[in-house]
Amino acid sequence: MESVVSLLQRQQQSLVMTPQLIASIRLLQLAHAELHQFVEQEIEKNPFLELASDESATSGDLSPVSEGDQNIGARENDGDGPMRAETSELLRQWKSIRDTANVAAGERPALEEFAASAETLHDHVARQVALTAFTPQERLIASQLTDHLEDTGYIHADLLDVARRLNVGEADVERVLGTLQLFDPPGIFARTLSECLEIQLRQRDRFDPAMAALVANLEMLAQRDFQALKRLCGVDEDDILDMLHEIRTLDPKPGNRYQSGGPDYIIPDVWVLPSPGGGWQIELNPDMLPKVLINQTYFAEVSRLTAHNSEDQAFLNECFQNASWLVRSLDQRAKTILKVATEIVRQQDVFLEHGIAHLRPLNLKTVADAIDMHESTVSRVTSNKYMLTPRGVFELKYFFTVAIASSQGGEAHSAEAVRHSIKVMITAETLDHVFSDEEIAARLRKTGIDIARRTVTKYREAMNIPTSVQRRREKRLGL
């Protein structure tokens, strides 16, 4: 066989992910706290980067980049006094417009109006106690037991001691405790881990004799002695695995989901406000945008002093290029967020006007195609970014929801709007009319929403709404 050696030339395209490109992509998905931390780290290691201040914004050494009505990033200072004065004047005008602009709905709303106080466990329990049909004596007992409630949701009180102090029977205290153990979150007011798990399993109607034996022998479960557990519970291997999976879904410390302290604030990246001329006014929150400045005068001075040293000059050029990259990347990040937010508002304008029931189905591809971007870019932009609207503060990802077909051949419904309809329907239930998931699905189909019972079940569980059996039990207790 003859061997032939030849040279072939082939042209192909490939994407090279440079470190700066990777960093630019990462900037898009950073939340504001992470972004500010990243910028601070860059400033620490780059002598030509500085954060803007009231003084530096008007100084001769630094000047920011200004894009239209957005004060984002930095413009390299060319030493021209009139240019600096023009930039400073633009900044002052923009700030004046931002601070004094009135909209049809009035002044820009304060963030505190949309910040929900973090409910403590005791607040949550106190509200349920107030809504429960206790007798005066039972209410007093409930108050005493609540005082012993720990942040984890457990209670370590001597019931006999409580009974003696209140001059009531221990059986009365036990009865009230049993009622408190039906409160939300499931598992609350338990005295032991076993009791906590038992309460949750009973509420799920899963506390059969086999499960009771498992819960009573948690030490064997900790030791992973599955053979002994199978004998005690009287089940085979498949059953014991199912039971273990069920146990893992329970919350051993149900009170930990509640916090104490002051309100937690979500600072929006974008403001959406009614425009005086109709439509919507969309602005970036300037407080969320690090205003990074390049000190070009310092770069020129240092470069002149180190012109004879090629190694130092290369270092300075690299620092200056990195500074310029950061400024451009921050500018591009802000433009991209504004572009995506603007398209979301255009797609969901009916929701902004009329509420959640009018939220339209929307996916990343629809927005990406409309603004000529890749879906992955839109996904990164919408992660951990928030929008302040007249309806409240929402994460940008909130507006992306799957479509539920219409049973009447009309426009599809968004999954979020369907979830809202389910929640409204359940909220309006009475003791005599508690709807099963099948009944909810049937009622939704009558309104034009083509939905299966299992989908109703999935949405209900995602909203932490109990079953119809549990809801009926809670209504009997006055919860």
Short mmCIF file of C-alpha atoms in Angstrom, two decimals:
data_model
loop_
_atom_site.label_atom_id
_atom_site.label_comp_id
_atom_site.label_asym_id
_atom_site.label_seq_id
_atom_site.Cartn_x
_atom_site.Cartn_y
_atom_site.Cartn_z
CA MET A 1 0.00 0.00 0.00
CA GLU A 2 1.41 3.40 -0.99
CA SER A 3 1.50 6.10 1.69
CA VAL A 4 0.85 9.69 0.59
CA VAL A 5 1.58 12.78 2.64
CA SER A 6 -0.17 16.04 1.71
CA LEU A 7 -0.92 19.48 3.11
CA LEU A 8 -4.54 20.64 3.32
CA GLN A 9 -5.81 24.08 4.29
CA ARG A 10 -9.18 24.25 6.01
CA GLN A 11 -11.00 27.29 7.36
CA GLN A 12 -13.32 27.02 10.36
CA GLN A 13 -14.86 29.32 12.91
CA SER A 14 -14.58 28.84 16.65
CA LEU A 15 -15.43 30.91 19.71
CA VAL A 16 -12.52 31.58 22.03
CA MET A 17 -13.63 32.39 25.56
CA THR A 18 -11.11 34.94 26.72
CA PRO A 19 -10.90 35.74 30.44
CA GLN A 20 -12.45 39.15 29.81
CA LEU A 21 -15.33 37.62 27.83
CA ILE A 22 -15.99 35.15 30.65
CA ALA A 23 -15.90 38.00 33.17
CA SER A 24 -18.30 40.08 31.03
CA ILE A 25 -20.77 37.19 30.94
CA ARG A 26 -20.43 36.76 34.68
CA LEU A 27 -21.18 40.46 35.25
CA LEU A 28 -24.60 40.03 33.65
CA GLN A 29 -25.86 37.58 36.24
CA LEU A 30 -24.40 39.19 39.35
CA ALA A 31 -26.86 40.62 41.86
CA HIS A 32 -26.21 44.18 43.00
CA ALA A 33 -24.38 43.19 46.18
CA GLU A 34 -22.12 40.80 44.26
CA LEU A 35 -21.54 43.41 41.57
CA HIS A 36 -20.47 46.07 44.06
CA GLN A 37 -18.14 43.59 45.74
CA PHE A 38 -16.61 42.68 42.37
CA VAL A 39 -16.10 46.35 41.48
CA GLU A 40 -14.49 47.06 44.85
CA GLN A 41 -12.05 44.22 44.27
CA GLU A 42 -11.17 45.59 40.84
CA ILE A 43 -10.60 49.05 42.28
CA GLU A 44 -8.32 47.67 44.97
CA LYS A 45 -5.97 46.15 42.40
CA ASN A 46 -6.17 48.81 39.69
CA PRO A 47 -4.57 52.23 40.38
CA PHE A 48 -6.57 53.97 37.65
CA LEU A 49 -10.05 53.02 38.87
CA GLU A 50 -12.05 54.98 41.43
CA LEU A 51 -15.66 55.13 42.56
CA ALA A 52 -17.44 58.37 41.77
CA SER A 53 -18.30 60.82 44.51
CA ASP A 54 -19.84 64.27 44.53
CA GLU A 55 -16.35 65.75 44.48
CA SER A 56 -14.80 63.45 41.87
CA ALA A 57 -17.75 63.88 39.52
CA THR A 58 -16.78 67.53 39.06
CA SER A 59 -12.99 67.28 39.45
CA GLY A 60 -10.46 67.78 36.67
CA ASP A 61 -8.90 64.35 37.04
CA LEU A 62 -11.95 62.14 36.65
CA SER A 63 -14.98 62.14 34.41
CA PRO A 64 -17.82 59.64 34.00
CA VAL A 65 -19.33 58.13 30.91
CA SER A 66 -22.84 59.44 30.31
CA GLU A 67 -25.17 57.58 27.96
CA GLY A 68 -28.33 59.53 27.23
CA ASP A 69 -30.22 59.83 30.48
CA GLN A 70 -28.18 57.12 32.26
CA ASN A 71 -25.17 57.88 34.45
CA ILE A 72 -23.32 54.62 34.02
CA GLY A 73 -19.61 53.84 34.01
CA ALA A 74 -16.93 56.34 33.11
CA ARG A 75 -15.67 58.45 30.18
CA GLU A 76 -11.93 58.87 29.77
CA ASN A 77 -10.92 62.41 30.64
CA ASP A 78 -9.19 64.23 27.78
CA GLY A 79 -8.29 67.20 29.98
CA ASP A 80 -10.71 69.49 28.16
CA GLY A 81 -12.27 71.87 30.68
CA PRO A 82 -15.41 72.63 28.65
CA MET A 83 -16.02 68.89 28.17
CA ARG A 84 -15.75 68.31 31.91
CA ALA A 85 -18.15 71.18 32.57
CA GLU A 86 -20.56 69.77 30.01
CA THR A 87 -20.44 66.31 31.61
CA SER A 88 -20.98 67.73 35.08
CA GLU A 89 -23.91 69.80 33.83
CA LEU A 90 -25.47 66.70 32.22
CA LEU A 91 -25.15 64.84 35.50
CA ARG A 92 -26.75 67.66 37.46
CA GLN A 93 -29.61 67.89 34.98
CA TRP A 94 -30.23 64.12 35.08
CA LYS A 95 -30.22 64.04 38.87
CA SER A 96 -32.60 66.99 38.98
CA ILE A 97 -34.95 65.29 36.52
CA ARG A 98 -34.78 62.00 38.40
CA ASP A 99 -35.41 63.54 41.83
CA THR A 100 -38.15 65.96 40.88
CA ALA A 101 -40.05 64.10 38.15
CA ASN A 102 -43.71 63.50 39.00
CA VAL A 103 -45.76 60.84 37.34
CA ALA A 104 -49.49 60.51 36.83
CA ALA A 105 -49.79 58.27 39.86
CA GLY A 106 -47.91 60.76 42.03
CA GLU A 107 -44.41 60.83 43.42
CA ARG A 108 -42.12 57.82 43.05
CA PRO A 109 -43.17 55.33 45.74
CA ALA A 110 -40.91 54.75 48.70
CA LEU A 111 -39.29 51.32 48.88
CA GLU A 112 -40.62 50.87 52.42
CA GLU A 113 -44.13 50.64 50.96
CA PHE A 114 -43.17 47.39 49.25
CA ALA A 115 -40.97 45.89 51.99
CA ALA A 116 -42.75 43.22 53.98
CA SER A 117 -41.73 42.75 57.57
CA ALA A 118 -40.19 39.37 58.30
CA GLU A 119 -42.85 37.58 60.32
CA THR A 120 -41.57 35.87 63.43
CA LEU A 121 -42.72 32.43 64.51
CA HIS A 122 -44.48 33.90 67.57
CA ASP A 123 -46.29 36.45 65.39
CA HIS A 124 -47.47 33.66 63.11
CA VAL A 125 -48.69 31.56 66.03
CA ALA A 126 -50.33 34.50 67.83
CA ARG A 127 -52.42 35.25 64.75
CA GLN A 128 -53.63 31.64 64.60
CA VAL A 129 -54.42 31.64 68.33
CA ALA A 130 -56.51 34.78 67.85
CA LEU A 131 -58.50 33.10 65.05
CA THR A 132 -59.14 29.86 66.94
CA ALA A 133 -62.45 29.37 68.76
CA PHE A 134 -60.94 28.94 72.22
CA THR A 135 -62.85 29.45 75.46
CA PRO A 136 -61.35 32.12 77.74
CA GLN A 137 -59.69 29.39 79.82
CA GLU A 138 -58.30 27.63 76.75
CA ARG A 139 -57.02 30.93 75.36
CA LEU A 140 -55.14 31.54 78.60
CA ILE A 141 -53.61 28.07 78.44
CA ALA A 142 -52.67 28.62 74.78
CA SER A 143 -50.98 31.89 75.71
CA GLN A 144 -48.93 30.17 78.40
CA LEU A 145 -47.88 27.36 76.09
CA THR A 146 -46.97 29.84 73.36
CA ASP A 147 -44.64 31.60 75.80
CA HIS A 148 -42.68 28.33 76.04
CA LEU A 149 -42.44 27.95 72.26
CA GLU A 150 -38.85 27.91 71.01
CA ASP A 151 -37.62 29.36 67.73
CA THR A 152 -37.21 25.86 66.32
CA GLY A 153 -40.95 25.22 66.82
CA TYR A 154 -40.55 22.85 69.77
CA ILE A 155 -42.00 23.30 73.24
CA HIS A 156 -40.20 22.07 76.35
CA ALA A 157 -42.66 22.84 79.10
CA ASP A 158 -43.82 20.75 82.02
CA LEU A 159 -47.55 20.47 81.32
CA LEU A 160 -48.29 19.57 84.92
CA ASP A 161 -46.46 22.69 86.09
CA VAL A 162 -48.43 24.81 83.61
CA ALA A 163 -51.68 23.28 84.87
CA ARG A 164 -50.82 24.02 88.50
CA ARG A 165 -49.86 27.63 87.79
CA LEU A 166 -53.14 28.23 85.95
CA ASN A 167 -55.17 26.13 88.39
CA VAL A 168 -56.57 23.94 85.62
CA GLY A 169 -56.48 20.23 84.93
CA GLU A 170 -53.53 18.69 83.15
CA ALA A 171 -56.00 17.13 80.71
CA ASP A 172 -57.13 20.66 79.75
CA VAL A 173 -53.55 21.65 78.98
CA GLU A 174 -53.05 18.47 76.94
CA ARG A 175 -56.22 19.21 74.95
CA VAL A 176 -55.14 22.77 74.13
CA LEU A 177 -51.67 21.55 73.19
CA GLY A 178 -53.29 19.08 70.80
CA THR A 179 -55.09 21.96 69.11
CA LEU A 180 -51.89 24.02 68.90
CA GLN A 181 -50.17 21.08 67.25
CA LEU A 182 -52.58 21.45 64.34
CA PHE A 183 -51.27 24.96 63.65
CA ASP A 184 -49.06 25.97 60.78
CA PRO A 185 -46.22 25.15 60.18
CA PRO A 186 -46.85 21.42 60.44
CA GLY A 187 -44.93 19.84 63.32
CA ILE A 188 -45.06 22.88 65.57
CA PHE A 189 -45.53 22.56 69.36
CA ALA A 190 -43.93 19.11 69.38
CA ARG A 191 -42.04 18.03 72.50
CA THR A 192 -39.73 15.58 70.76
CA LEU A 193 -38.47 14.89 67.27
CA SER A 194 -40.62 11.78 67.08
CA GLU A 195 -43.71 13.78 67.99
CA CYS A 196 -42.78 16.47 65.46
CA LEU A 197 -42.59 13.90 62.67
CA GLU A 198 -45.76 12.19 63.87
CA ILE A 199 -47.72 15.44 63.73
CA GLN A 200 -46.62 16.06 60.15
CA LEU A 201 -47.39 12.52 59.07
CA ARG A 202 -50.84 12.63 60.67
CA GLN A 203 -51.63 15.83 58.79
CA ARG A 204 -50.67 14.04 55.58
CA ASP A 205 -52.76 11.01 56.60
CA ARG A 206 -49.62 8.86 56.43
CA PHE A 207 -49.26 7.78 60.06
CA ASP A 208 -50.12 4.11 59.72
CA PRO A 209 -48.87 1.39 62.13
CA ALA A 210 -45.75 0.73 60.07
CA MET A 211 -44.83 4.42 60.03
CA ALA A 212 -45.58 4.65 63.75
CA ALA A 213 -43.07 1.88 64.42
CA LEU A 214 -40.46 3.66 62.30
CA VAL A 215 -40.95 7.01 64.06
CA ALA A 216 -40.78 5.31 67.45
CA ASN A 217 -37.36 3.89 66.58
CA LEU A 218 -35.49 6.84 65.10
CA GLU A 219 -32.28 5.78 66.80
CA MET A 220 -32.23 2.68 64.56
CA LEU A 221 -32.76 4.94 61.57
CA ALA A 222 -29.77 7.05 62.65
CA GLN A 223 -27.72 3.87 62.91
CA ARG A 224 -29.02 2.79 59.48
CA ASP A 225 -30.13 -0.55 60.88
CA PHE A 226 -32.60 -1.17 58.08
CA GLN A 227 -32.91 -4.90 58.66
CA ALA A 228 -34.15 -4.36 62.21
CA LEU A 229 -36.50 -1.60 61.03
CA LYS A 230 -38.02 -3.88 58.41
CA ARG A 231 -38.77 -6.47 61.10
CA LEU A 232 -40.23 -3.90 63.51
CA CYS A 233 -42.37 -2.25 60.86
CA GLY A 234 -43.41 -5.50 59.22
CA VAL A 235 -42.64 -4.30 55.70
CA ASP A 236 -40.40 -5.35 52.83
CA GLU A 237 -37.42 -3.45 51.40
CA ASP A 238 -39.42 -1.40 48.87
CA ASP A 239 -41.83 -0.27 51.56
CA ILE A 240 -39.08 0.73 53.96
CA LEU A 241 -37.41 2.78 51.20
CA ASP A 242 -40.69 4.56 50.49
CA MET A 243 -41.13 5.27 54.20
CA LEU A 244 -37.58 6.63 54.46
CA HIS A 245 -38.23 8.90 51.50
CA GLU A 246 -41.39 10.16 53.21
CA ILE A 247 -39.44 10.89 56.41
CA ARG A 248 -36.85 12.88 54.46
CA THR A 249 -39.57 15.21 53.15
CA LEU A 250 -40.54 16.23 56.70
CA ASP A 251 -39.19 19.28 58.51
CA PRO A 252 -37.40 18.38 61.77
CA LYS A 253 -37.30 22.06 62.85
CA PRO A 254 -40.46 23.67 61.48
CA GLY A 255 -39.90 26.98 63.25
CA ASN A 256 -36.61 27.69 61.49
CA ARG A 257 -38.36 29.00 58.41
CA TYR A 258 -39.39 32.11 60.35
CA GLN A 259 -37.08 34.96 61.17
CA SER A 260 -37.02 37.71 63.73
CA GLY A 261 -35.87 41.27 63.41
CA GLY A 262 -36.62 44.22 61.18
CA PRO A 263 -37.82 44.20 57.58
CA ASP A 264 -35.64 42.86 54.77
CA TYR A 265 -35.49 45.22 51.81
CA ILE A 266 -35.32 44.19 48.18
CA ILE A 267 -33.73 47.00 46.21
CA PRO A 268 -35.06 47.04 42.64
CA ASP A 269 -32.73 47.32 39.66
CA VAL A 270 -35.42 48.86 37.47
CA TRP A 271 -38.25 51.32 38.13
CA VAL A 272 -41.47 51.02 36.09
CA LEU A 273 -43.80 53.96 36.63
CA PRO A 274 -46.86 55.32 34.82
CA SER A 275 -45.88 57.91 32.25
CA PRO A 276 -47.76 61.24 32.28
CA GLY A 277 -48.46 60.82 28.58
CA GLY A 278 -49.64 57.24 28.88
CA GLY A 279 -47.70 54.03 28.79
CA TRP A 280 -44.82 53.26 31.10
CA GLN A 281 -41.66 55.05 32.11
CA ILE A 282 -38.78 52.59 32.57
CA GLU A 283 -35.64 53.67 34.40
CA LEU A 284 -32.58 52.00 35.82
CA ASN A 285 -32.11 52.56 39.53
CA PRO A 286 -28.90 54.65 39.58
CA ASP A 287 -28.13 53.55 43.13
CA MET A 288 -27.69 50.01 41.83
CA LEU A 289 -25.08 50.98 39.26
CA PRO A 290 -21.47 51.37 40.42
CA LYS A 291 -20.19 54.63 38.94
CA VAL A 292 -16.62 53.76 38.11
CA LEU A 293 -14.21 56.49 36.96
CA ILE A 294 -10.87 56.28 35.18
CA ASN A 295 -8.17 58.62 36.39
CA GLN A 296 -6.55 59.32 33.03
CA THR A 297 -4.46 62.22 34.31
CA TYR A 298 -2.79 59.94 36.83
CA PHE A 299 -2.20 57.37 34.07
CA ALA A 300 -0.58 60.01 31.86
CA GLU A 301 1.65 61.24 34.65
CA VAL A 302 2.80 57.79 35.70
CA SER A 303 3.31 56.73 32.08
CA ARG A 304 5.55 59.75 31.48
CA LEU A 305 7.64 58.86 34.50
CA THR A 306 8.00 55.20 33.49
CA ALA A 307 8.34 55.64 29.73
CA HIS A 308 11.91 54.34 29.82
CA ASN A 309 10.89 51.08 31.54
CA SER A 310 9.10 48.76 29.13
CA GLU A 311 8.05 46.30 31.84
CA ASP A 312 6.44 48.99 33.99
CA GLN A 313 4.84 50.55 30.95
CA ALA A 314 3.34 47.20 29.94
CA PHE A 315 1.89 46.82 33.44
CA LEU A 316 0.38 50.30 33.32
CA ASN A 317 -1.10 49.67 29.87
CA GLU A 318 -2.64 46.43 31.10
CA CYS A 319 -4.17 48.20 34.11
CA PHE A 320 -5.56 50.93 31.91
CA GLN A 321 -7.01 48.42 29.44
CA ASN A 322 -8.63 46.49 32.29
CA ALA A 323 -10.08 49.72 33.65
CA SER A 324 -11.51 50.59 30.24
CA TRP A 325 -12.93 47.09 29.89
CA LEU A 326 -14.69 47.32 33.26
CA VAL A 327 -16.23 50.67 32.38
CA ARG A 328 -17.48 49.38 29.03
CA SER A 329 -18.77 46.15 30.58
CA LEU A 330 -20.71 47.99 33.29
CA ASP A 331 -22.18 50.25 30.65
CA GLN A 332 -23.17 47.28 28.50
CA ARG A 333 -24.60 45.43 31.52
CA ALA A 334 -26.84 48.37 32.36
CA LYS A 335 -27.99 48.77 28.75
CA THR A 336 -28.80 45.07 28.52
CA ILE A 337 -30.83 45.08 31.75
CA LEU A 338 -32.78 48.10 30.56
CA LYS A 339 -33.36 46.52 27.15
CA VAL A 340 -34.67 43.27 28.63
CA ALA A 341 -36.81 45.07 31.21
CA THR A 342 -38.33 47.28 28.52
CA GLU A 343 -39.36 44.26 26.47
CA ILE A 344 -40.82 42.53 29.53
CA VAL A 345 -42.92 45.61 30.26
CA ARG A 346 -44.09 45.70 26.64
CA GLN A 347 -45.12 42.05 26.83
CA GLN A 348 -46.77 42.31 30.27
CA ASP A 349 -48.36 45.76 30.09
CA VAL A 350 -51.85 44.33 30.70
CA PHE A 351 -50.60 42.77 33.94
CA LEU A 352 -49.25 46.14 35.09
CA GLU A 353 -52.61 47.74 34.41
CA HIS A 354 -55.03 45.06 35.61
CA GLY A 355 -53.18 42.66 37.91
CA ILE A 356 -51.94 39.09 38.14
CA ALA A 357 -54.97 37.50 36.51
CA HIS A 358 -53.81 39.13 33.25
CA LEU A 359 -50.21 37.88 33.35
CA ARG A 360 -49.43 36.57 29.87
CA PRO A 361 -47.49 33.40 29.06
CA LEU A 362 -43.91 34.39 28.27
CA ASN A 363 -40.65 32.55 27.70
CA LEU A 364 -37.02 33.55 27.31
CA LYS A 365 -37.00 32.92 23.56
CA THR A 366 -39.80 35.39 22.91
CA VAL A 367 -37.93 38.18 24.67
CA ALA A 368 -34.58 37.14 23.19
CA ASP A 369 -35.95 37.18 19.62
CA ALA A 370 -37.64 40.54 20.15
CA ILE A 371 -34.44 42.28 21.30
CA ASP A 372 -32.03 40.23 19.13
CA MET A 373 -30.19 38.54 21.98
CA HIS A 374 -29.42 34.96 22.90
CA GLU A 375 -31.71 33.18 25.35
CA SER A 376 -28.79 32.52 27.70
CA THR A 377 -28.10 36.26 27.88
CA VAL A 378 -31.71 37.00 28.80
CA SER A 379 -31.59 34.23 31.40
CA ARG A 380 -28.49 35.72 33.03
CA VAL A 381 -29.91 39.23 32.99
CA THR A 382 -33.13 38.20 34.68
CA SER A 383 -31.44 36.26 37.51
CA ASN A 384 -31.47 38.08 40.86
CA LYS A 385 -32.73 41.32 39.27
CA TYR A 386 -35.86 43.04 40.54
CA MET A 387 -38.38 45.45 39.08
CA LEU A 388 -40.41 47.99 41.04
CA THR A 389 -43.88 48.37 39.54
CA PRO A 390 -47.19 49.85 40.71
CA ARG A 391 -48.13 46.22 41.50
CA GLY A 392 -45.13 45.68 43.77
CA VAL A 393 -41.56 44.45 43.48
CA PHE A 394 -41.02 41.38 41.30
CA GLU A 395 -37.99 39.41 40.21
CA LEU A 396 -37.60 39.67 36.44
CA LYS A 397 -37.92 35.89 36.18
CA TYR A 398 -41.41 36.17 37.70
CA PHE A 399 -42.74 37.44 34.38
CA PHE A 400 -41.69 34.27 32.54
CA THR A 401 -44.36 31.64 32.92
CA VAL A 402 -45.53 28.68 30.88
CA ALA A 403 -48.74 28.69 28.89
CA ILE A 404 -51.90 26.83 29.85
CA ALA A 405 -54.13 26.20 26.85
CA SER A 406 -57.59 27.70 26.63
CA SER A 407 -60.47 25.22 26.63
CA GLN A 408 -62.48 27.65 24.51
CA GLY A 409 -59.92 28.15 21.76
CA GLY A 410 -58.90 31.62 22.89
CA GLU A 411 -55.60 33.07 24.10
CA ALA A 412 -53.54 30.83 26.37
CA HIS A 413 -53.27 31.55 30.10
CA SER A 414 -50.05 31.94 32.06
CA ALA A 415 -49.26 29.38 34.73
CA GLU A 416 -48.84 32.15 37.31
CA ALA A 417 -52.29 33.52 36.52
CA VAL A 418 -53.74 30.01 36.84
CA ARG A 419 -52.03 29.57 40.23
CA HIS A 420 -53.54 32.88 41.28
CA SER A 421 -57.00 31.69 40.21
CA ILE A 422 -56.56 28.49 42.23
CA LYS A 423 -55.50 30.47 45.30
CA VAL A 424 -58.46 32.87 44.96
CA MET A 425 -60.87 29.94 44.61
CA ILE A 426 -59.49 28.21 47.71
CA THR A 427 -59.49 31.44 49.72
CA ALA A 428 -63.20 31.85 49.02
CA GLU A 429 -64.07 28.35 50.26
CA THR A 430 -66.52 27.84 53.09
CA LEU A 431 -66.80 24.90 55.47
CA ASP A 432 -69.70 23.51 53.43
CA HIS A 433 -67.90 23.99 50.12
CA VAL A 434 -64.25 22.88 50.22
CA PHE A 435 -63.16 21.96 46.71
CA SER A 436 -61.16 18.91 45.78
CA ASP A 437 -58.46 19.24 43.14
CA GLU A 438 -60.79 17.61 40.61
CA GLU A 439 -63.53 20.15 41.39
CA ILE A 440 -61.05 23.01 41.06
CA ALA A 441 -59.93 21.71 37.67
CA ALA A 442 -63.56 21.42 36.53
CA ARG A 443 -64.34 24.98 37.63
CA LEU A 444 -61.25 26.30 35.85
CA ARG A 445 -62.23 24.51 32.67
CA LYS A 446 -65.59 26.29 32.80
CA THR A 447 -63.73 29.61 32.81
CA GLY A 448 -61.74 28.62 29.74
CA ILE A 449 -58.61 27.18 31.38
CA ASP A 450 -57.81 23.70 30.08
CA ILE A 451 -56.08 22.09 33.05
CA ALA A 452 -55.77 18.57 34.42
CA ARG A 453 -56.38 17.58 38.03
CA ARG A 454 -52.74 16.55 38.53
CA THR A 455 -51.65 20.02 37.39
CA VAL A 456 -53.95 21.58 39.98
CA THR A 457 -52.40 19.30 42.60
CA LYS A 458 -48.88 20.30 41.53
CA TYR A 459 -49.68 24.03 41.67
CA ARG A 460 -51.47 23.71 45.00
CA GLU A 461 -48.58 21.88 46.59
CA ALA A 462 -46.10 24.42 45.16
CA MET A 463 -48.06 27.15 46.97
CA ASN A 464 -47.96 25.13 50.22
CA ILE A 465 -51.74 24.84 50.28
CA PRO A 466 -52.93 21.72 52.14
CA THR A 467 -55.32 19.13 50.76
CA SER A 468 -59.08 19.61 50.85
CA VAL A 469 -59.27 17.23 53.81
CA GLN A 470 -56.80 19.31 55.81
CA ARG A 471 -58.44 22.59 54.77
CA ARG A 472 -61.83 21.30 55.92
CA ARG A 473 -60.30 20.25 59.25
CA GLU A 474 -58.73 23.69 59.70
CA LYS A 475 -62.02 25.43 58.96
CA ARG A 476 -63.75 23.33 61.61
CA LEU A 477 -61.12 24.56 64.07
CA GLY A 478 -61.64 28.14 62.95
CA LEU A 479 -58.16 28.52 61.43
#
